[in-house]
CSV table of C-alpha atoms and ligand atoms in Angstrom, one decimal:
chain,number,residue,atom,x,y,z
A,1,MET,CA,0.0,0.0,0.0
A,2,MET,CA,1.3,3.4,-0.9
A,3,GLN,CA,1.5,5.9,1.9
A,4,ILE,CA,0.1,9.3,1.0
A,5,TYR,CA,0.9,11.9,3.7
A,6,ASN,CA,-0.5,14.9,2.0
A,7,ARG,CA,-4.1,14.6,1.2
A,8,PRO,CA,-5.6,17.9,0.2
A,9,ARG,CA,-9.0,16.2,0.1
A,10,ARG,CA,-9.1,16.2,3.9
A,11,ASN,CA,-9.8,19.9,3.7
A,12,ARG,CA,-12.7,19.3,1.3
A,13,LYS,CA,-14.3,16.4,3.1
A,14,SER,CA,-17.4,18.2,4.4
A,15,GLU,CA,-19.3,21.4,3.8
A,16,PHE,CA,-18.2,22.7,7.2
A,17,VAL,CA,-14.5,22.2,6.6
A,18,ARG,CA,-14.9,23.8,3.2
A,19,LEU,CA,-16.6,26.8,4.7
A,20,MET,CA,-13.9,27.0,7.4
A,21,ILE,CA,-11.0,27.2,5.0
A,22,GLN,CA,-12.7,29.4,2.4
A,23,GLU,CA,-10.3,32.1,1.3
A,24,ASN,CA,-12.6,34.5,-0.5
A,25,ARG,CA,-16.2,35.6,0.0
A,26,VAL,CA,-18.3,38.2,-1.6
A,27,SER,CA,-19.9,40.6,0.9
A,28,VAL,CA,-22.9,42.8,0.2
A,29,ASN,CA,-20.6,45.7,1.2
A,30,ASP,CA,-18.5,45.0,-1.9
A,31,LEU,CA,-21.3,45.5,-4.4
A,32,ILE,CA,-22.1,48.6,-6.4
A,33,ALA,CA,-25.4,48.4,-8.4
A,34,PRO,CA,-25.5,50.3,-11.7
A,35,LEU,CA,-28.9,51.7,-12.6
A,36,PHE,CA,-30.3,53.3,-15.7
A,37,PHE,CA,-32.9,56.1,-15.7
A,38,ILE,CA,-35.0,58.3,-17.9
A,39,GLU,CA,-37.2,61.4,-17.9
A,40,GLY,CA,-40.8,60.9,-16.9
A,41,LYS,CA,-43.0,59.4,-14.1
A,42,ASP,CA,-44.1,56.0,-13.0
A,43,THR,CA,-42.4,54.4,-15.9
A,44,LYS,CA,-40.0,51.5,-16.2
A,45,ILE,CA,-38.9,50.0,-19.5
A,46,GLU,CA,-37.0,46.8,-19.6
A,47,ILE,CA,-33.7,46.8,-21.6
A,48,SER,CA,-34.3,44.1,-24.1
A,49,SER,CA,-30.6,43.0,-24.2
A,50,MET,CA,-30.4,43.0,-20.4
A,51,PRO,CA,-33.4,41.0,-19.0
A,52,GLY,CA,-34.2,42.2,-15.4
A,53,GLN,CA,-32.6,45.6,-15.9
A,54,PHE,CA,-34.8,48.6,-16.6
A,55,ARG,CA,-34.7,52.3,-17.4
A,56,TYR,CA,-36.5,53.8,-14.5
A,57,SER,CA,-38.2,57.2,-14.3
A,58,THR,CA,-36.6,59.1,-11.4
A,59,ASP,CA,-39.5,58.4,-9.0
A,60,LEU,CA,-39.2,54.6,-9.6
A,61,LEU,CA,-35.4,55.0,-9.5
A,62,VAL,CA,-35.7,56.3,-6.0
A,63,LYS,CA,-37.9,53.4,-5.0
A,64,LYS,CA,-35.4,51.0,-6.5
A,65,VAL,CA,-32.6,52.6,-4.5
A,66,LYS,CA,-34.6,52.3,-1.3
A,67,ASP,CA,-35.1,48.5,-2.0
A,68,LEU,CA,-31.4,48.1,-2.6
A,69,GLU,CA,-30.6,50.0,0.6
A,70,ALA,CA,-32.9,47.6,2.5
A,71,LEU,CA,-30.9,44.7,1.1
A,72,GLY,CA,-27.7,46.2,2.5
A,73,ILE,CA,-26.2,47.7,-0.7
A,74,LYS,CA,-24.1,50.7,0.0
A,75,CYS,CA,-23.5,52.3,-3.4
A,76,VAL,CA,-25.3,52.8,-6.7
A,77,SER,CA,-23.9,54.0,-10.0
A,78,LEU,CA,-26.3,56.1,-11.9
A,79,PHE,CA,-26.5,56.2,-15.7
A,80,PRO,CA,-28.9,58.6,-17.5
A,81,ALA,CA,-30.6,57.7,-20.8
A,82,VAL,CA,-30.8,61.2,-22.2
A,83,ASP,CA,-33.4,62.1,-24.8
A,84,GLU,CA,-32.0,62.3,-28.4
A,85,SER,CA,-33.3,65.8,-28.7
A,86,LEU,CA,-31.0,67.0,-25.9
A,87,LYS,CA,-27.8,65.4,-27.4
A,88,THR,CA,-25.4,67.9,-28.9
A,89,LYS,CA,-21.9,67.9,-30.3
A,90,CYS,CA,-20.6,69.6,-27.2
A,91,ALA,CA,-22.8,67.6,-24.8
A,92,LYS,CA,-23.8,70.7,-22.9
A,93,GLU,CA,-26.7,68.9,-21.2
A,94,SER,CA,-24.1,67.0,-19.2
A,95,PHE,CA,-23.6,69.9,-16.8
A,96,ASN,CA,-27.1,71.3,-16.7
A,97,PRO,CA,-27.9,71.7,-13.0
A,98,ASP,CA,-31.6,71.0,-13.8
A,99,GLY,CA,-30.8,68.2,-16.2
A,100,LEU,CA,-32.0,64.6,-15.7
A,101,ASN,CA,-28.7,63.4,-14.2
A,102,GLN,CA,-28.4,66.1,-11.6
A,103,ILE,CA,-32.1,65.9,-10.7
A,104,ALA,CA,-31.8,62.1,-10.2
A,105,ILE,CA,-28.7,62.5,-8.0
A,106,LYS,CA,-30.6,65.0,-5.8
A,107,SER,CA,-33.7,62.9,-5.6
A,108,VAL,CA,-31.8,59.8,-4.6
A,109,LYS,CA,-29.7,61.7,-2.0
A,110,ASP,CA,-32.9,63.3,-0.5
A,111,ALA,CA,-34.6,59.9,-0.1
A,112,CYS,CA,-31.5,57.9,0.9
A,113,PRO,CA,-28.9,60.2,2.4
A,114,ASP,CA,-26.6,57.3,3.5
A,115,MET,CA,-26.6,55.6,0.1
A,116,MET,CA,-23.4,56.4,-1.8
A,117,ILE,CA,-23.9,57.7,-5.3
A,118,MET,CA,-21.4,57.2,-8.0
A,119,THR,CA,-21.8,59.0,-11.4
A,120,ASP,CA,-20.0,58.7,-14.7
A,121,VAL,CA,-18.0,61.7,-16.0
A,122,ALA,CA,-17.9,61.2,-19.8
A,123,LEU,CA,-19.7,62.8,-22.7
A,124,ASP,CA,-21.2,59.7,-24.4
A,125,PRO,CA,-24.8,59.8,-22.9
A,126,TYR,CA,-25.1,63.5,-23.9
A,127,SER,CA,-23.1,63.5,-27.2
A,128,SER,CA,-24.8,63.5,-30.6
A,129,ASP,CA,-21.6,61.8,-31.9
A,130,GLY,CA,-21.9,59.0,-29.3
A,131,HIS,CA,-18.2,59.5,-28.3
A,132,ASP,CA,-16.9,60.0,-24.8
A,133,GLY,CA,-15.0,63.2,-25.8
A,134,LEU,CA,-15.5,66.0,-28.2
A,135,VAL,CA,-15.1,65.1,-31.9
A,136,GLY,CA,-13.0,67.3,-34.1
A,137,ALA,CA,-13.5,68.3,-37.8
A,138,HIS,CA,-11.9,65.1,-39.1
A,139,GLY,CA,-13.7,62.7,-36.8
A,140,GLU,CA,-10.8,62.6,-34.3
A,141,VAL,CA,-11.7,62.4,-30.6
A,142,LEU,CA,-10.2,65.4,-28.8
A,143,ASN,CA,-8.3,65.0,-25.5
A,144,ASP,CA,-7.5,68.3,-23.9
A,145,GLU,CA,-10.5,70.2,-25.4
A,146,THR,CA,-12.8,67.8,-23.6
A,147,LEU,CA,-11.4,68.6,-20.1
A,148,GLU,CA,-13.3,71.8,-19.5
A,149,ILE,CA,-16.7,70.0,-20.1
A,150,LEU,CA,-15.6,67.1,-17.9
A,151,SER,CA,-14.7,69.5,-15.1
A,152,LYS,CA,-18.0,71.3,-15.4
A,153,MET,CA,-19.8,67.9,-15.3
A,154,ALA,CA,-17.9,66.7,-12.2
A,155,ILE,CA,-18.7,70.0,-10.4
A,156,ALA,CA,-22.4,69.8,-11.4
A,157,GLN,CA,-22.6,66.3,-10.1
A,158,ALA,CA,-20.8,67.1,-6.9
A,159,GLN,CA,-23.2,70.1,-6.4
A,160,ALA,CA,-26.1,67.7,-6.8
A,161,GLY,CA,-24.7,65.5,-4.2
A,162,THR,CA,-22.8,62.7,-5.8
A,163,ASP,CA,-20.2,60.9,-3.6
A,164,ILE,CA,-17.9,59.4,-6.2
A,165,VAL,CA,-17.2,60.5,-9.7
A,166,GLY,CA,-16.1,58.0,-12.3
A,167,PRO,CA,-14.2,59.5,-15.2
A,168,SER,CA,-14.9,56.8,-17.7
A,169,ASP,CA,-13.6,58.2,-21.0
A,170,MET,CA,-10.1,56.5,-20.6
A,171,MET,CA,-8.3,59.6,-22.0
A,172,ASP,CA,-5.3,61.4,-20.6
A,173,GLY,CA,-5.0,63.8,-17.7
A,174,ARG,CA,-8.6,63.3,-16.4
A,175,ILE,CA,-8.0,62.5,-12.8
A,176,LYS,CA,-5.8,65.6,-12.2
A,177,ALA,CA,-8.0,68.0,-14.0
A,178,ILE,CA,-11.2,66.7,-12.2
A,179,ARG,CA,-9.4,66.7,-8.8
A,180,ASP,CA,-8.3,70.3,-9.3
A,181,SER,CA,-11.7,71.4,-10.4
A,182,LEU,CA,-13.5,69.7,-7.5
A,183,ASP,CA,-11.1,71.1,-5.0
A,184,SER,CA,-11.3,74.6,-6.4
A,185,GLU,CA,-15.0,74.5,-5.8
A,186,GLY,CA,-14.7,73.1,-2.3
A,187,PHE,CA,-15.5,69.5,-3.1
A,188,LYS,CA,-12.5,68.0,-1.4
A,189,ASN,CA,-14.5,65.1,-0.1
A,190,THR,CA,-15.9,64.0,-3.5
A,191,SER,CA,-14.0,60.8,-4.4
A,192,ILE,CA,-12.7,59.8,-7.7
A,193,MET,CA,-13.0,56.2,-8.9
A,194,ALA,CA,-10.6,56.1,-11.9
A,195,TYR,CA,-11.6,53.9,-14.8
A,196,THR,CA,-7.9,53.0,-14.8
A,197,ALA,CA,-7.8,50.0,-17.1
A,198,LYS,CA,-10.8,50.3,-19.4
A,199,TYR,CA,-10.5,48.2,-22.5
A,200,ALA,CA,-12.1,48.8,-25.9
A,201,SER,CA,-14.5,45.9,-25.6
A,202,SER,CA,-17.4,44.4,-27.3
A,203,PHE,CA,-18.8,43.5,-23.9
A,204,TYR,CA,-20.3,47.0,-23.6
A,205,GLY,CA,-22.9,46.4,-26.4
A,206,PRO,CA,-26.0,46.0,-24.2
A,207,PHE,CA,-25.0,49.1,-22.1
A,208,ARG,CA,-24.9,51.2,-25.3
A,209,ASP,CA,-28.4,49.8,-26.2
A,210,ALA,CA,-29.6,50.9,-22.8
A,211,LEU,CA,-28.4,54.5,-23.3
A,212,ASP,CA,-28.7,54.6,-27.1
A,213,SER,CA,-25.1,55.8,-26.9
A,214,ALA,CA,-23.2,53.8,-29.5
A,215,PRO,CA,-20.7,55.9,-31.5
A,216,LYS,CA,-22.2,57.3,-34.7
A,217,ALA,CA,-18.9,56.8,-36.5
A,218,GLY,CA,-15.7,55.0,-35.7
A,219,ASP,CA,-14.9,53.1,-32.6
A,220,LYS,CA,-13.3,53.9,-29.2
A,221,LYS,CA,-10.0,52.3,-29.9
A,222,THR,CA,-8.0,55.6,-29.9
A,223,TYR,CA,-8.9,56.1,-26.2
A,224,GLN,CA,-9.9,52.8,-24.6
A,225,MET,CA,-7.1,50.2,-24.2
A,226,ASP,CA,-6.2,47.4,-26.5
A,227,TYR,CA,-7.3,44.1,-24.9
A,228,SER,CA,-4.0,42.5,-26.1
A,229,ASN,CA,-2.1,44.6,-23.5
A,230,SER,CA,-1.4,44.3,-19.8
A,231,ASN,CA,1.7,46.3,-19.1
A,232,GLU,CA,-0.1,49.4,-20.4
A,233,ALA,CA,-2.6,48.9,-17.5
A,234,LEU,CA,0.3,49.5,-15.0
A,235,ARG,CA,1.3,52.6,-16.8
A,236,GLU,CA,-2.3,53.8,-16.5
A,237,LEU,CA,-2.3,52.8,-12.8
A,238,TYR,CA,0.8,54.8,-11.9
A,239,LEU,CA,-0.6,57.9,-13.7
A,240,ASP,CA,-4.0,57.6,-12.0
A,241,GLU,CA,-2.3,57.2,-8.6
A,242,ASP,CA,-0.1,60.2,-9.2
A,243,GLU,CA,-3.0,62.3,-10.3
A,244,GLY,CA,-4.9,61.5,-7.1
A,245,ALA,CA,-7.3,58.7,-7.8
A,246,ASP,CA,-9.0,57.2,-4.7
A,247,ILE,CA,-10.0,53.9,-6.2
A,248,VAL,CA,-8.8,52.2,-9.4
A,249,MET,CA,-11.0,50.2,-11.7
A,250,VAL,CA,-10.7,47.4,-14.2
A,251,LYS,CA,-13.3,47.0,-16.9
A,252,PRO,CA,-14.7,44.6,-18.2
A,253,GLY,CA,-14.3,41.9,-15.5
A,254,ILE,CA,-14.4,38.2,-16.4
A,255,SER,CA,-12.0,38.3,-19.3
A,256,TYR,CA,-9.7,40.6,-17.3
A,257,LEU,CA,-9.1,38.8,-14.0
A,258,ASP,CA,-5.3,38.9,-14.7
A,259,ILE,CA,-5.5,42.7,-14.9
A,260,ILE,CA,-7.3,42.9,-11.6
A,261,SER,CA,-4.6,40.8,-10.0
A,262,LYS,CA,-1.9,42.9,-11.5
A,263,LEU,CA,-3.4,46.2,-10.2
A,264,LYS,CA,-3.9,44.7,-6.8
A,265,GLU,CA,-0.3,43.5,-6.6
A,266,ASN,CA,1.0,46.9,-7.7
A,267,SER,CA,-1.1,49.3,-5.8
A,268,ASN,CA,-2.2,50.1,-2.3
A,269,LEU,CA,-5.4,51.7,-3.5
A,270,PRO,CA,-8.7,49.8,-3.5
A,271,VAL,CA,-9.3,48.0,-6.8
A,272,ALA,CA,-12.8,47.8,-8.3
A,273,ALA,CA,-13.9,45.4,-11.1
A,274,TYR,CA,-16.7,46.3,-13.4
A,275,ASN,CA,-18.7,43.2,-14.3
A,276,VAL,CA,-20.1,44.8,-17.5
A,277,SER,CA,-23.4,44.6,-19.4
A,278,GLY,CA,-22.3,42.0,-21.9
A,279,GLU,CA,-21.1,39.7,-19.1
A,280,TYR,CA,-24.5,40.0,-17.4
A,281,SER,CA,-26.4,39.4,-20.7
A,282,MET,CA,-24.4,36.3,-21.6
A,283,VAL,CA,-25.3,34.7,-18.3
A,284,LYS,CA,-29.0,35.7,-18.6
A,285,ALA,CA,-29.3,34.4,-22.1
A,286,ALA,CA,-27.7,31.1,-21.3
A,287,ALA,CA,-29.9,30.7,-18.2
A,288,GLU,CA,-33.0,31.5,-20.2
A,289,LYS,CA,-32.1,28.7,-22.6
A,290,GLY,CA,-31.6,26.4,-19.6
A,291,TRP,CA,-27.9,25.9,-20.4
A,292,LEU,CA,-26.5,27.4,-17.2
A,293,ASN,CA,-27.6,27.7,-13.6
A,294,GLU,CA,-27.9,31.5,-13.3
A,295,LYS,CA,-27.5,31.7,-9.6
A,296,GLN,CA,-24.6,29.4,-9.4
A,297,ILE,CA,-22.8,31.1,-12.2
A,298,MET,CA,-23.4,34.5,-10.6
A,299,ILE,CA,-21.9,33.5,-7.3
A,300,GLU,CA,-18.9,31.8,-9.0
A,301,MET,CA,-18.3,34.8,-11.2
A,302,LEU,CA,-18.5,37.3,-8.4
A,303,THR,CA,-16.3,35.2,-6.2
A,304,SER,CA,-13.7,35.0,-8.9
A,305,PHE,CA,-13.4,38.8,-8.8
A,306,LYS,CA,-12.6,38.6,-5.1
A,307,ARG,CA,-10.1,35.8,-5.7
A,308,ALA,CA,-8.4,38.0,-8.4
A,309,GLY,CA,-8.1,40.8,-5.8
A,310,ALA,CA,-11.0,43.1,-6.3
A,311,ASP,CA,-12.2,45.0,-3.3
A,312,ILE,CA,-15.3,46.4,-5.0
A,313,ILE,CA,-17.5,44.9,-7.7
A,314,LEU,CA,-19.8,46.9,-10.0
A,315,THR,CA,-22.4,44.4,-11.2
A,316,TYR,CA,-25.9,44.2,-12.6
A,317,PHE,CA,-26.3,41.2,-10.4
A,318,ALA,CA,-25.9,43.3,-7.2
A,319,GLU,CA,-29.6,43.0,-6.2
A,320,GLU,CA,-29.7,39.2,-6.9
A,321,MET,CA,-26.5,38.7,-5.1
A,322,ALA,CA,-27.6,40.7,-2.1
A,323,LYS,CA,-30.7,38.7,-1.9
A,324,HIS,CA,-28.7,35.5,-2.0
A,325,LEU,CA,-26.4,36.7,0.7
A,326,ARG,CA,-29.4,37.4,2.9
A,327,SER,CA,-30.9,33.9,2.5
B,1,PBG,C1,-19.3,55.2,-21.0
B,1,PBG,C2,-19.4,53.9,-20.2
B,1,PBG,C3,-19.6,52.7,-20.8
B,1,PBG,C4,-19.8,51.8,-19.8
B,1,PBG,C5,-19.7,52.5,-18.6
B,1,PBG,N1,-19.5,53.8,-18.9
B,1,PBG,C6,-19.6,52.3,-22.3
B,1,PBG,C7,-18.5,52.6,-23.2
B,1,PBG,O1,-17.4,53.0,-22.8
B,1,PBG,O2,-18.8,52.6,-24.4
B,1,PBG,C8,-20.0,50.3,-20.0
B,1,PBG,C9,-20.7,49.6,-18.9
B,1,PBG,C10,-21.3,48.3,-19.3
B,1,PBG,O3,-21.1,47.8,-20.4
B,1,PBG,O4,-21.9,47.7,-18.4
B,1,PBG,N2,-18.2,56.0,-20.9
């Protein structure tokens, strides 16, 4: 008889021992719930490519946030679906203090003062070009010229009561410019979650359906990162740290676990993972066909972000996961 001294299976022999030695767990405190909203009252419209996700009128958005708060969720990320008629080349609706986004921030803050609100600072939901920055005469997406609008946007959002701004355009010099602008207006406590390693990804398709925000021409490859690269993510990390980011993010999530680990190993800042729309929709579609067990896949996927090193997870599964964690 062969003598086997090391038997890893001893640590898997029962549910109790497995739970005792478990290295990573998702907590409700880690979750950020992205939510879409529209103008109007008492309306919710399901996003066809994201079953279970809706565009809420602001009154129903507030109700949804209250439900999420009751489940223990600590932060929501708000995305406005802006009427086409308000979209312009210079995206001026983005910093309108009475615009949909700012009204929604105020309404949610009034109703749920403890809930943290995160908001995106990029032009795409307000731009008639569907790009994250201003578009020049030859179709090029402009870097420096866009900064003034982003600064105005961040200030308008901070005035409305946002807690965390998320510069999501993946262009250069954003964190410093926004930090300077927020500080100059007295918003020293408004945090910045940098979209540090945001890749030019086809996983964003359903999100662009939700906001009708797909680029009218070209793609986002001159500003979002090439998914073939990983060292470039470190370069972006060091810049964002220097410029004053509070939290760094990797996006998308499931195909980018290596990037999450890399950022975690190379930074002392909290790392967030964005489990994006396409990742949600793939699971939903397969589950609808009966090909995958949705709940088990959700838990496995979200746990893998923690194992990779994520401290925070933005996910459209936030509500379902919070319910699961309660049960
Ligand atoms: C816009 C933005 C996008 C997402 C978050 N902010 C789309 C894009 O860059 O085209 C994607 C989120 C998702 O797919 O869930 N700057």
